Amino acid sequence: TLVASDDASVTILDVPAELNVVKLANPTTVVEPGDAVTFDFTVTNTSPVDVITLNSATDTIYGDLNTLGDCDFNRDLGPGDAYSCSFTTDVTGDGGTQVINTAIVAGVDDDGNDVQASDQATVDILNTAASLVADKQASPTTLPPGGGSVNFQFAVTNTSPADALTIETLTDNVFGDLDGQGDCSVPQVLAPGESYSCNLDSVIVGDPGDTHVNEVTATGVSDDGVPVSANDNAVVRILAALRSIPAMGQWGLLALILGMPLTVWWQIRRRRTRIAK
């Protein structure tokens, strides 16, 4: 009698657990200096059999995601399960730059294996044009014949929405470089919306009826390296001389004095004559 036997064994292989993270930014572009952006996160357990316990979720810029918006990653995900959340924050920066941040989600599967996944989002910050406005005022704007003293006020305003400006020169087509004249001084650094003003007193002379026009020009550069300039002018008019009344002489004055009563008497007589008729 022959007896034969054999043992058979089956080995169950472990399938590595996997996570998938998707991070999205909305919008993906903002205008300098920045704006609100909503970041959306979706974490999916792509394992076919393992349960994954999430134990951390961090962002390279914003830190612990569990403290932001409606996010709470402290949970278990069964095979194929997904979890989503979002938060909104201001993304700021200089024009032409990118803000790139990465979300990293980590956990452990039911076999004790560590799992981790990450994804990043990019927000482009668009540049805005730098702008400068110049203003020049004269006081007074009219002078007596021959001329007189005038106070000129110069002002420059940074009208850029985001850029700081460095005002490098202030020049006048009559007075030249204004740096050091009156109380004017350059360079000046102006934040968005900020202004700088200075004054200069000068004597303006000219013939009666003349018009004095002079123009100020401000030049500078933005913090992005973009040149800016602006100009404005002021007008001062010299009044014409008043015409003198010719001298009448003593006989002319006497005729005027005597003639006025006679004129009145004649008008009264004419009126009475018309009434009598």
Coordinates of C-alpha atoms in Angstrom, one line a residue:
T1 CA 0.0 0.0 0.0
L2 CA 1.4 3.3 -1.0
V3 CA 0.5 6.4 1.1
A4 CA 1.5 9.8 -0.2
S5 CA 0.9 13.2 1.4
D6 CA 1.7 16.8 0.6
D7 CA 1.3 20.1 2.5
A8 CA 0.0 23.2 0.7
S9 CA 0.3 26.8 2.0
V10 CA -1.0 30.1 0.8
T11 CA 0.8 33.4 1.4
I12 CA -1.3 36.5 1.6
L13 CA 0.7 39.4 0.2
D14 CA 0.3 42.8 1.7
V15 CA -0.8 45.5 -0.8
P16 CA 0.7 48.9 0.1
A17 CA -1.8 51.4 1.2
E18 CA -1.9 54.7 -0.8
L19 CA -3.2 58.2 -0.4
N20 CA -3.9 60.7 -3.1
V21 CA -4.0 64.5 -2.3
V22 CA -5.4 67.1 -4.7
K23 CA -5.0 70.8 -3.8
L24 CA -6.6 73.6 -5.9
A25 CA -6.4 77.4 -5.7
N26 CA -9.3 79.6 -6.8
P27 CA -8.5 82.0 -8.3
T28 CA -5.1 81.1 -9.6
T29 CA -4.2 84.8 -10.4
V30 CA -4.6 87.9 -8.3
V31 CA -3.7 91.5 -9.0
E32 CA -0.9 93.1 -7.0
P33 CA -0.8 93.6 -4.1
G34 CA -3.0 90.6 -3.7
D35 CA -6.5 89.3 -3.0
A36 CA -8.5 86.5 -1.3
V37 CA -7.9 83.0 -2.6
T38 CA -9.7 79.8 -1.6
F39 CA -7.7 76.6 -1.3
D40 CA -9.6 73.3 -1.7
F41 CA -8.2 70.0 -0.5
T42 CA -9.3 66.4 -1.3
V43 CA -7.7 63.4 0.2
T44 CA -8.6 59.9 -1.1
N45 CA -7.7 56.5 0.2
T46 CA -6.8 54.6 -3.0
S47 CA -6.0 51.4 -1.2
P48 CA -8.2 48.4 -2.2
V49 CA -8.5 46.9 1.3
D50 CA -6.7 49.0 3.9
V51 CA -8.2 51.5 6.2
I52 CA -6.0 54.6 6.6
T53 CA -6.0 56.7 9.8
L54 CA -5.0 60.3 9.0
N55 CA -2.8 61.9 11.7
S56 CA -1.4 65.1 10.2
A57 CA -2.1 67.7 7.5
T58 CA 0.2 70.6 7.0
D59 CA 0.8 73.4 4.5
T60 CA 4.3 74.7 3.7
I61 CA 3.1 78.3 4.1
Y62 CA 0.0 78.2 6.3
G63 CA 1.0 75.5 8.7
D64 CA -1.5 73.0 10.4
L65 CA -4.5 72.7 8.1
N66 CA -6.6 71.4 10.9
T67 CA -6.8 75.0 12.2
L68 CA -7.9 76.5 9.0
G69 CA -11.4 77.0 7.4
D70 CA -13.6 73.9 7.8
C71 CA -10.6 71.4 7.7
D72 CA -10.4 68.5 10.1
F73 CA -8.2 65.7 8.9
N74 CA -8.3 63.7 12.1
R75 CA -10.3 60.8 10.7
D76 CA -10.3 57.3 9.2
L77 CA -10.7 56.7 5.5
G78 CA -11.9 53.3 4.3
P79 CA -10.8 51.9 0.9
G80 CA -11.9 54.4 -1.7
D81 CA -13.1 57.0 0.8
A82 CA -12.3 60.6 0.3
Y83 CA -12.4 63.8 2.5
S84 CA -12.6 67.4 1.3
C85 CA -12.3 70.8 2.9
S86 CA -11.3 74.3 2.2
F87 CA -10.1 77.6 3.6
T88 CA -9.8 81.2 2.3
T89 CA -6.9 83.6 2.9
D90 CA -5.3 86.7 1.4
V91 CA -2.4 85.9 -1.0
T92 CA -0.1 88.9 -1.4
G93 CA 3.2 89.8 -3.0
D94 CA 4.9 91.9 -5.6
G95 CA 3.7 91.9 -9.2
G96 CA 5.3 89.2 -11.4
T97 CA 5.9 86.8 -8.5
Q98 CA 4.3 83.4 -7.8
V99 CA 3.1 82.0 -4.4
I100 CA 3.6 78.2 -4.4
N101 CA 2.5 76.2 -1.4
T102 CA 2.3 72.4 -0.8
A103 CA -0.2 70.4 1.3
I104 CA 1.3 67.3 2.9
V105 CA -1.1 64.7 4.4
A106 CA 0.2 61.7 6.4
G107 CA -1.3 58.7 8.2
V108 CA -1.0 55.0 8.9
D109 CA -2.8 52.0 7.5
D110 CA -4.4 49.2 9.5
D111 CA -1.2 47.2 8.9
G112 CA 0.9 49.8 10.7
N113 CA 2.5 51.1 7.5
D114 CA 3.1 54.9 7.2
V115 CA 1.5 56.6 4.2
Q116 CA 1.9 60.1 2.9
A117 CA 0.9 62.2 -0.1
S118 CA 1.2 65.8 -1.2
D119 CA 0.1 68.3 -3.8
Q120 CA 0.9 71.9 -4.5
A121 CA -1.0 75.0 -5.8
T122 CA 0.3 78.1 -7.5
V123 CA -1.1 81.6 -7.5
D124 CA 0.4 84.1 -9.9
I125 CA 0.4 87.8 -8.7
L126 CA -0.1 90.1 -11.7
N127 CA 1.8 93.4 -11.9
T128 CA -0.1 96.7 -11.9
A129 CA 1.2 99.8 -13.6
A130 CA 2.9 102.4 -11.3
S131 CA 1.6 105.9 -11.7
L132 CA 2.6 109.4 -10.5
V133 CA 0.7 112.7 -10.5
A134 CA 2.4 116.1 -10.3
D135 CA 0.6 119.4 -9.2
K136 CA 2.0 122.9 -9.3
Q137 CA 0.3 126.0 -7.9
A138 CA 1.2 129.7 -7.9
S139 CA 0.0 132.2 -5.3
P140 CA -0.9 134.8 -6.4
T141 CA -1.8 134.1 -10.0
T142 CA -1.9 137.8 -11.0
L143 CA 0.7 140.5 -10.3
P144 CA 0.6 144.3 -10.7
P145 CA 2.4 146.0 -13.6
G146 CA 6.1 145.3 -13.4
G147 CA 5.7 142.0 -11.4
G148 CA 6.2 140.9 -7.8
S149 CA 6.8 138.0 -5.4
V150 CA 5.1 134.6 -6.1
N151 CA 5.0 131.4 -4.0
F152 CA 5.2 128.2 -6.0
Q153 CA 4.0 125.0 -4.4
F154 CA 5.1 121.7 -6.0
A155 CA 3.4 118.4 -5.1
V156 CA 3.8 114.8 -6.3
T157 CA 1.4 111.9 -5.4
N158 CA 2.0 108.2 -5.8
T159 CA -1.3 107.1 -7.3
S160 CA -0.1 103.5 -7.8
P161 CA -2.4 100.8 -6.2
A162 CA 0.5 98.8 -4.8
D163 CA 4.0 100.1 -5.8
A164 CA 6.2 102.3 -3.7
L165 CA 7.8 105.0 -5.7
T166 CA 11.2 106.7 -5.3
I167 CA 11.0 110.3 -6.6
E168 CA 14.5 111.0 -7.9
T169 CA 14.3 114.4 -9.6
L170 CA 12.2 117.5 -9.4
T171 CA 13.0 120.0 -12.2
D172 CA 11.4 123.2 -13.4
N173 CA 11.8 124.6 -16.9
V174 CA 12.5 128.1 -15.4
F175 CA 14.0 127.4 -12.0
G176 CA 16.0 124.3 -13.0
D177 CA 16.8 121.5 -10.5
L178 CA 14.5 122.1 -7.5
D179 CA 16.6 120.0 -5.1
G180 CA 17.9 122.4 -2.5
Q181 CA 15.7 125.4 -3.6
G182 CA 13.1 126.6 -1.2
D183 CA 12.3 123.6 1.1
C184 CA 12.5 121.1 -1.8
S185 CA 14.5 118.0 -1.4
V186 CA 14.9 114.7 -3.4
P187 CA 15.0 111.7 -3.4
Q188 CA 11.7 111.0 -1.7
V189 CA 10.2 107.5 -1.2
L190 CA 6.4 107.5 -1.4
A191 CA 4.1 104.6 -0.4
P192 CA 0.9 104.0 -2.4
G193 CA -1.3 107.1 -2.0
E194 CA 1.4 109.1 -0.3
S195 CA 2.3 112.7 -1.4
Y196 CA 5.3 115.0 -1.1
S197 CA 5.1 118.8 -1.4
C198 CA 7.5 121.7 -1.2
N199 CA 7.6 125.5 -1.8
L200 CA 9.7 128.0 -3.5
D201 CA 9.4 131.8 -3.4
S202 CA 10.5 133.8 -6.5
V203 CA 10.2 137.2 -8.0
I204 CA 8.4 137.4 -11.3
V205 CA 9.0 140.4 -13.5
G206 CA 7.6 141.4 -16.9
D207 CA 5.8 143.9 -19.0
P208 CA 2.2 144.7 -18.5
G209 CA 0.0 142.0 -20.1
D210 CA 2.8 139.4 -20.0
T211 CA 2.0 135.8 -19.0
H212 CA 4.6 133.8 -17.1
V213 CA 4.3 130.0 -17.5
N214 CA 6.6 127.4 -15.9
E215 CA 6.4 123.6 -15.7
V216 CA 7.6 121.2 -13.1
T217 CA 8.6 117.6 -14.0
A218 CA 8.9 114.8 -11.5
T219 CA 10.7 111.5 -12.4
G220 CA 11.3 108.4 -10.4
V221 CA 11.1 104.6 -10.3
S222 CA 8.8 102.0 -8.8
D223 CA 9.8 99.2 -6.5
D224 CA 9.5 96.9 -9.6
G225 CA 12.1 99.0 -11.4
V226 CA 9.6 100.7 -13.7
P227 CA 10.3 104.4 -14.6
V228 CA 7.6 106.9 -13.8
S229 CA 7.2 110.7 -14.6
A230 CA 4.6 113.4 -14.4
N231 CA 4.4 117.2 -15.0
D232 CA 2.2 120.2 -14.4
N233 CA 2.5 123.9 -15.0
A234 CA 1.4 127.2 -13.3
V235 CA 0.5 130.4 -14.9
V236 CA 1.0 133.9 -13.5
R237 CA -0.3 137.0 -15.4
I238 CA 1.0 140.5 -15.1
L239 CA -1.8 143.0 -15.2
A240 CA -1.9 145.8 -17.7
A241 CA -1.4 149.3 -16.4
L242 CA -4.6 151.4 -15.8
R243 CA -5.1 154.2 -18.3
S244 CA -4.8 157.6 -16.6
I245 CA -7.6 160.2 -16.9
P246 CA -6.4 163.2 -19.0
A247 CA -6.0 166.4 -17.0
M248 CA -8.9 168.8 -17.6
G249 CA -7.3 172.0 -16.5
Q250 CA -8.9 174.7 -14.4
W251 CA -11.1 176.0 -17.3
G252 CA -12.3 172.6 -18.1
L253 CA -13.1 171.9 -14.5
L254 CA -15.0 175.2 -14.2
A255 CA -17.1 174.4 -17.4
L256 CA -18.0 171.0 -15.9
I257 CA -19.1 172.6 -12.6
L258 CA -21.2 175.3 -14.3
G259 CA -22.6 173.0 -17.0
M260 CA -24.1 170.4 -14.7
P261 CA -26.7 172.8 -13.1
L262 CA -27.6 174.2 -16.5
T263 CA -28.2 170.7 -17.8
V264 CA -30.5 169.9 -14.9
W265 CA -32.4 173.2 -15.3
W266 CA -32.8 172.5 -19.0
Q267 CA -34.2 169.0 -18.4
I268 CA -36.7 170.3 -15.9
R269 CA -37.9 173.1 -18.2
R270 CA -38.5 170.7 -21.1
R271 CA -40.5 168.4 -18.9
R272 CA -42.8 171.3 -17.7
T273 CA -43.3 172.4 -21.2
R274 CA -44.5 168.9 -22.2
I275 CA -46.9 168.8 -19.3
A276 CA -48.3 172.2 -20.1
K277 CA -49.1 171.2 -23.6

